[in-house]
Short mmCIF file of C-alpha atoms in Angstrom, two decimals:
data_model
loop_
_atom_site.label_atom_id
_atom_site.label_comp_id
_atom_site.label_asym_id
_atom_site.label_seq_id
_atom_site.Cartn_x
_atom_site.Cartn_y
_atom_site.Cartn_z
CA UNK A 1 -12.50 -49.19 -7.42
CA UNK A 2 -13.48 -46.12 -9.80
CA UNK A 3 -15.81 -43.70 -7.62
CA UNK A 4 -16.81 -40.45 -6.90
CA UNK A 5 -17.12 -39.83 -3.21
CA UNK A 6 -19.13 -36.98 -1.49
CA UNK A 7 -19.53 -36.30 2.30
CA UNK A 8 -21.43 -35.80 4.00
CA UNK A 9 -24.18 -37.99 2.56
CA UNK A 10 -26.71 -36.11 4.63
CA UNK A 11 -26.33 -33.15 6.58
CA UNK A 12 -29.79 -30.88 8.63
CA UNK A 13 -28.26 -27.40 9.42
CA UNK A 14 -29.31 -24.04 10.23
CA UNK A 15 -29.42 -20.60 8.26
CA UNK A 16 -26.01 -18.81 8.17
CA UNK A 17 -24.02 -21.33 8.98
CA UNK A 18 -21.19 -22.12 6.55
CA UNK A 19 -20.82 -25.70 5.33
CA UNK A 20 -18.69 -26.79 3.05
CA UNK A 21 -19.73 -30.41 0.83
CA UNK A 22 -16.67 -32.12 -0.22
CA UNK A 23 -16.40 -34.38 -3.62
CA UNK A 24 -13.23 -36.63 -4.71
CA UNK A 25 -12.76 -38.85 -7.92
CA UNK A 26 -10.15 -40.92 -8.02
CA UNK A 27 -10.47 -41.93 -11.68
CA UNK A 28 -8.03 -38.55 -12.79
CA UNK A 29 -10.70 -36.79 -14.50
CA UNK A 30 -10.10 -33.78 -15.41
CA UNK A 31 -13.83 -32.68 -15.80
CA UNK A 32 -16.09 -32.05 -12.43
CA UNK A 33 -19.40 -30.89 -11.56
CA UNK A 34 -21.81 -30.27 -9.00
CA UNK A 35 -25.54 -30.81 -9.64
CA UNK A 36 -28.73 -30.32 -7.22
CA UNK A 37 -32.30 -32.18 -7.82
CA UNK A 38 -35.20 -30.75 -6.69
CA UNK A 39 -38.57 -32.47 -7.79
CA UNK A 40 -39.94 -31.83 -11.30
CA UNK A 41 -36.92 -29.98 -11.57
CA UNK A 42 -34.59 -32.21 -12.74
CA UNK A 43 -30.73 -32.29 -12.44
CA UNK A 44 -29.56 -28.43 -12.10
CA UNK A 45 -26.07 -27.91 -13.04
CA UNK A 46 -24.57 -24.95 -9.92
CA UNK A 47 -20.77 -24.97 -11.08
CA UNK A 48 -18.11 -26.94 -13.24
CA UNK A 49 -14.56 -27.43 -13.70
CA UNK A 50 -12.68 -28.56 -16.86
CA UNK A 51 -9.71 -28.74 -14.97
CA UNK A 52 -7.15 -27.62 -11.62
CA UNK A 53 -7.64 -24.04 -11.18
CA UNK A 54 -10.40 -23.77 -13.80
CA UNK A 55 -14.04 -23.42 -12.69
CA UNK A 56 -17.17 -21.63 -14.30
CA UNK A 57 -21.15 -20.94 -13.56
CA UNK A 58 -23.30 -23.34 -14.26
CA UNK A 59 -27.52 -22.25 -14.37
CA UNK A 60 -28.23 -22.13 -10.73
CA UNK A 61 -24.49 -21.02 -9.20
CA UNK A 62 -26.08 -18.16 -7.00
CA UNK A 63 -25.16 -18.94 -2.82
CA UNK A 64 -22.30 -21.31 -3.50
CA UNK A 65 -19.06 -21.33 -4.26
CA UNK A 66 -16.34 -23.57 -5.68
CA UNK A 67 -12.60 -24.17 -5.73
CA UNK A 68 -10.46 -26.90 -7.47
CA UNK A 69 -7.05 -26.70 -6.35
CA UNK A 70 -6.39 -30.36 -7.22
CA UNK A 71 -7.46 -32.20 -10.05
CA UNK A 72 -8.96 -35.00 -7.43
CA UNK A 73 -11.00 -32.75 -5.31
CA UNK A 74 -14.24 -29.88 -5.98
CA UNK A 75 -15.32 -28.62 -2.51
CA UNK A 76 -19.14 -27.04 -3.16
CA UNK A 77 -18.97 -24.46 -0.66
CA UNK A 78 -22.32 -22.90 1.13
CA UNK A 79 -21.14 -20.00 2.64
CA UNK A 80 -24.55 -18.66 4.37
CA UNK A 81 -27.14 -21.37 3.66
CA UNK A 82 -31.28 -20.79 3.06
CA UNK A 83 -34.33 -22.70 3.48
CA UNK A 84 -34.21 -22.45 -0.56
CA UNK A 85 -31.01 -24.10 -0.80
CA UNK A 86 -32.36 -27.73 0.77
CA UNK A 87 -31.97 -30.32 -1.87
CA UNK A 88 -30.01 -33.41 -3.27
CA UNK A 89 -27.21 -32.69 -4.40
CA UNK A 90 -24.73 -34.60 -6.51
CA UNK A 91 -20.89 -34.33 -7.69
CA UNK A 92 -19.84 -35.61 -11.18
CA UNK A 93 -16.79 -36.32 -13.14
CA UNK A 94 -15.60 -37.53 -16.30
CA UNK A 95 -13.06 -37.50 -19.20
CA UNK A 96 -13.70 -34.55 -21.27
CA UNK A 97 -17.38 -34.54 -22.46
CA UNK A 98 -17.50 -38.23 -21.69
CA UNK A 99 -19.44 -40.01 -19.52
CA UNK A 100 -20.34 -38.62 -16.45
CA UNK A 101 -19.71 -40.28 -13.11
CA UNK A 102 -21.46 -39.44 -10.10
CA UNK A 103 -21.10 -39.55 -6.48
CA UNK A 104 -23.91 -40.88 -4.15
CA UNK A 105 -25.43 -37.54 -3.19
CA UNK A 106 -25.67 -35.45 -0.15
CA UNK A 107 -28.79 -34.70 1.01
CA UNK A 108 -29.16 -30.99 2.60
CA UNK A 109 -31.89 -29.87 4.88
CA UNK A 110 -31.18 -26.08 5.91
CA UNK A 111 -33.71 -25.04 8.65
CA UNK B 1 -28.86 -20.14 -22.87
CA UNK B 2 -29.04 -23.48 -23.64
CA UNK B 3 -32.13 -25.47 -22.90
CA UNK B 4 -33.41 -29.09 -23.29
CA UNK B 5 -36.64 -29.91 -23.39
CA UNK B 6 -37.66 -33.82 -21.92
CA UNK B 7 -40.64 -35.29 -21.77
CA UNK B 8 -42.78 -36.79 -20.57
CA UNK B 9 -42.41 -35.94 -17.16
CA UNK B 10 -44.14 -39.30 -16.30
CA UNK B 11 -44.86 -42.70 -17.78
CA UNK B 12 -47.21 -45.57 -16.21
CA UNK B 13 -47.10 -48.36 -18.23
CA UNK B 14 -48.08 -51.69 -18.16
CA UNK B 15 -45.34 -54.49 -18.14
CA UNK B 16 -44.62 -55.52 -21.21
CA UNK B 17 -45.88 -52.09 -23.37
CA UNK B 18 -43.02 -49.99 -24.46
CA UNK B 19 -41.93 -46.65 -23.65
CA UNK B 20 -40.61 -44.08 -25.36
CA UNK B 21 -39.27 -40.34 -23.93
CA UNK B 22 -38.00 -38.11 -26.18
CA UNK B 23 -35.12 -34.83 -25.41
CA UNK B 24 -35.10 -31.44 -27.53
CA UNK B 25 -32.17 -28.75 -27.48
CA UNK B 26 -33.00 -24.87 -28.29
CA UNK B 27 -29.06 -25.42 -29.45
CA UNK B 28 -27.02 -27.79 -31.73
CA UNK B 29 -25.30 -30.55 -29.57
CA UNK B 30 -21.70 -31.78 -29.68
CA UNK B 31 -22.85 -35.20 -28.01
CA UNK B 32 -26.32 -36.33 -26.12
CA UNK B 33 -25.81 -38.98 -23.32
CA UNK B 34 -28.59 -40.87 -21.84
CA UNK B 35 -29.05 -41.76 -17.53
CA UNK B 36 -30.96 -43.46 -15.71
CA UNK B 37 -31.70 -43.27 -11.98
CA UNK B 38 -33.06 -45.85 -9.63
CA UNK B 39 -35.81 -44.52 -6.94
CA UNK B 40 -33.41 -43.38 -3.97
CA UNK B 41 -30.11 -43.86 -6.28
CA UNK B 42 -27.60 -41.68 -8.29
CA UNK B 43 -27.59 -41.22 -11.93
CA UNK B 44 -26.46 -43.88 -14.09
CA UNK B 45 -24.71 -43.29 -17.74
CA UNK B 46 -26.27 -45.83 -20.26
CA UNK B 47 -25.38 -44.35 -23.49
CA UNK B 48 -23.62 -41.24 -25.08
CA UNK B 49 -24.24 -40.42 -29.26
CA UNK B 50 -21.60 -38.12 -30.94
CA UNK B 51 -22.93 -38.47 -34.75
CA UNK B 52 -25.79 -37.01 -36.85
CA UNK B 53 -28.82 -39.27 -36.97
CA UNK B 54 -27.23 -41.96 -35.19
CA UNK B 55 -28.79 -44.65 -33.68
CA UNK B 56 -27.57 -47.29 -30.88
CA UNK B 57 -29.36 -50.29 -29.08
CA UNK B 58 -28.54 -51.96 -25.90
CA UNK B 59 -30.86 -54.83 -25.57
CA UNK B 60 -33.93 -53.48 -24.80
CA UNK B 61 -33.30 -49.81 -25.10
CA UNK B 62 -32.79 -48.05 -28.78
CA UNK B 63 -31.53 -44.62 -28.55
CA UNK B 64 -31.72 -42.25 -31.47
CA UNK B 65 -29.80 -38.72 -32.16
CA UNK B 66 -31.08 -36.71 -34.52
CA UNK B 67 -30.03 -35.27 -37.91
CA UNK B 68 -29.66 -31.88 -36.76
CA UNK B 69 -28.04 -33.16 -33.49
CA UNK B 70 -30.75 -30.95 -31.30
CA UNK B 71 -33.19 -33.93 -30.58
CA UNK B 72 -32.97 -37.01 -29.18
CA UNK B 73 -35.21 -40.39 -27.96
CA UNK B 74 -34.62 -43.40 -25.90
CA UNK B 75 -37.18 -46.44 -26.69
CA UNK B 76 -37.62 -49.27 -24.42
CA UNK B 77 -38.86 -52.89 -25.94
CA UNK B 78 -41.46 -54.84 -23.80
CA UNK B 79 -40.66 -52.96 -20.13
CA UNK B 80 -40.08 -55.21 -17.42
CA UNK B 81 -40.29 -54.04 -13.70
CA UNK B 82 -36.52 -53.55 -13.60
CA UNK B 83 -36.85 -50.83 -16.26
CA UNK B 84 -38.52 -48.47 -13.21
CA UNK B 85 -36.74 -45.18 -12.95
CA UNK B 86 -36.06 -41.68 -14.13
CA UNK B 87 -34.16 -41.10 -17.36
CA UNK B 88 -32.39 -38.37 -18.12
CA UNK B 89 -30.88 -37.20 -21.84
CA UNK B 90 -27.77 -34.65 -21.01
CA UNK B 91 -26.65 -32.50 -23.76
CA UNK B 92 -23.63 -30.86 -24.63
CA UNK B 93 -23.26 -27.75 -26.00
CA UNK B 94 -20.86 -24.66 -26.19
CA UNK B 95 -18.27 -24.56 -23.92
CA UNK B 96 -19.16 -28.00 -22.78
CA UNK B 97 -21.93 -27.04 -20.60
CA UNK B 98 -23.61 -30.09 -20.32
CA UNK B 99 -27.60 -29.71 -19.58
CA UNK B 100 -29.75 -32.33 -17.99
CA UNK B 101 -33.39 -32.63 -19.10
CA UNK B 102 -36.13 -32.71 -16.31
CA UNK B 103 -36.72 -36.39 -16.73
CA UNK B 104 -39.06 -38.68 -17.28
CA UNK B 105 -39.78 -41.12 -14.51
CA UNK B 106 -40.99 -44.26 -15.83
CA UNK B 107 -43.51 -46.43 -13.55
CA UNK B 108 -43.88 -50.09 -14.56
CA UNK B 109 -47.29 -51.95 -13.66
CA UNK B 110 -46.86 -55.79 -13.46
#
């Protein structure tokens, strides 16, 4: 079955501590994305990657990071979480500029 | 940078009235794509337009793109309770970036 998984789908952790959200496709896109949703703010693109080794800022990339060493996986890494950083968040992949795919969603609470 | 405008934000409407939300870019758009996302759900792709002033229809739901590829609306016949959600245009623009509008989530009233 074509999917997009994420994990964890919900995580509560504290300031400073490093997490790290993973997201794998198994449909061999080469296009990935990580998105966060924060009420009557829509879908918020952080960081995308149009292919292995080949990332870029989306419009909200500031307190994460990214990595795509294979073309299956796109870690979003928090390396010292804030209170401001607790939201839905959501993984997406697709052919191209094609449709986009997306995983479940992780929901973050950072106390 | 590239911006797209949505709205409304929200919609009540009675079943059976029909709905329209409507997307506008500050940029031109390679492609627009349409989602839609259940209460407690992910995003869902419905529809994606590529070509000046071209429109598509899925049952219900007729999506437009328009002539300068930098707006775009999604029209929905005679709602029905299962057309409850939040819909989304995305559009694409340089470099690929694709940009989500805020959405407009659609209440039905039976």
């Amino acid at each position: 079955e074509a999917q997009v998984t994420q994990n964890p789908r919900y995580l509560i952790t504290v300031t400073g501590k490093k997490l790290t959200v993973t997201c794998s496709q198994n449909m061999n896109h080469e296009y990935m994305s990580w998105y966060r949703q924060d009420p009557g703010l829509g879908l918020r693109q952080i960081y995308y990657s149009m292919n292995v080794e080949v990332t870029d800022k989306g419009d909200v990339p500031e307190g994460y990071k990214v990595s795509r060493k294979e073309k299956r996986n796109f870690p979003l890494i928090l390396e010292s979480p804030s209170p401001n950083q607790t939201s839905l968040y959501f993984c997406a992949s697709s052919f191209g500029t094609g449709e986009l795919f997306f995983g479940e969603g992780s929901r973050l609470t950072v106390l | 940078g590239q911006q797209v405008m949505q709205i409304p934000q929200y919609q009540h409407v009675q079943e059976g009235e029909d709905f329209t939300t409507y997307c506008n870019s500050s940029t031109t758009l390679s492609n627009i794509q349409w989602y839609k996302q259940r209460p407690g759900g992910h995003p869902v792709f419905l529809i994606q337009l590529v070509k000046s002033g071209e429109v598509k229809k899925q049952k219900r739901l007729t999506f437009q793109f328009g002539e300068a590829k930098k707006n775009s609306s999604l029209h929905i016949t005679a709602t029905q309770t299962t057309d409850v959600g939040t819909y989304f245009c995305a559009g694409t623009g340089g470099y690929q970036k694709v940009t989500f509008g805020i959405g407009t989530k659609l209440q039905v009233i039976p």
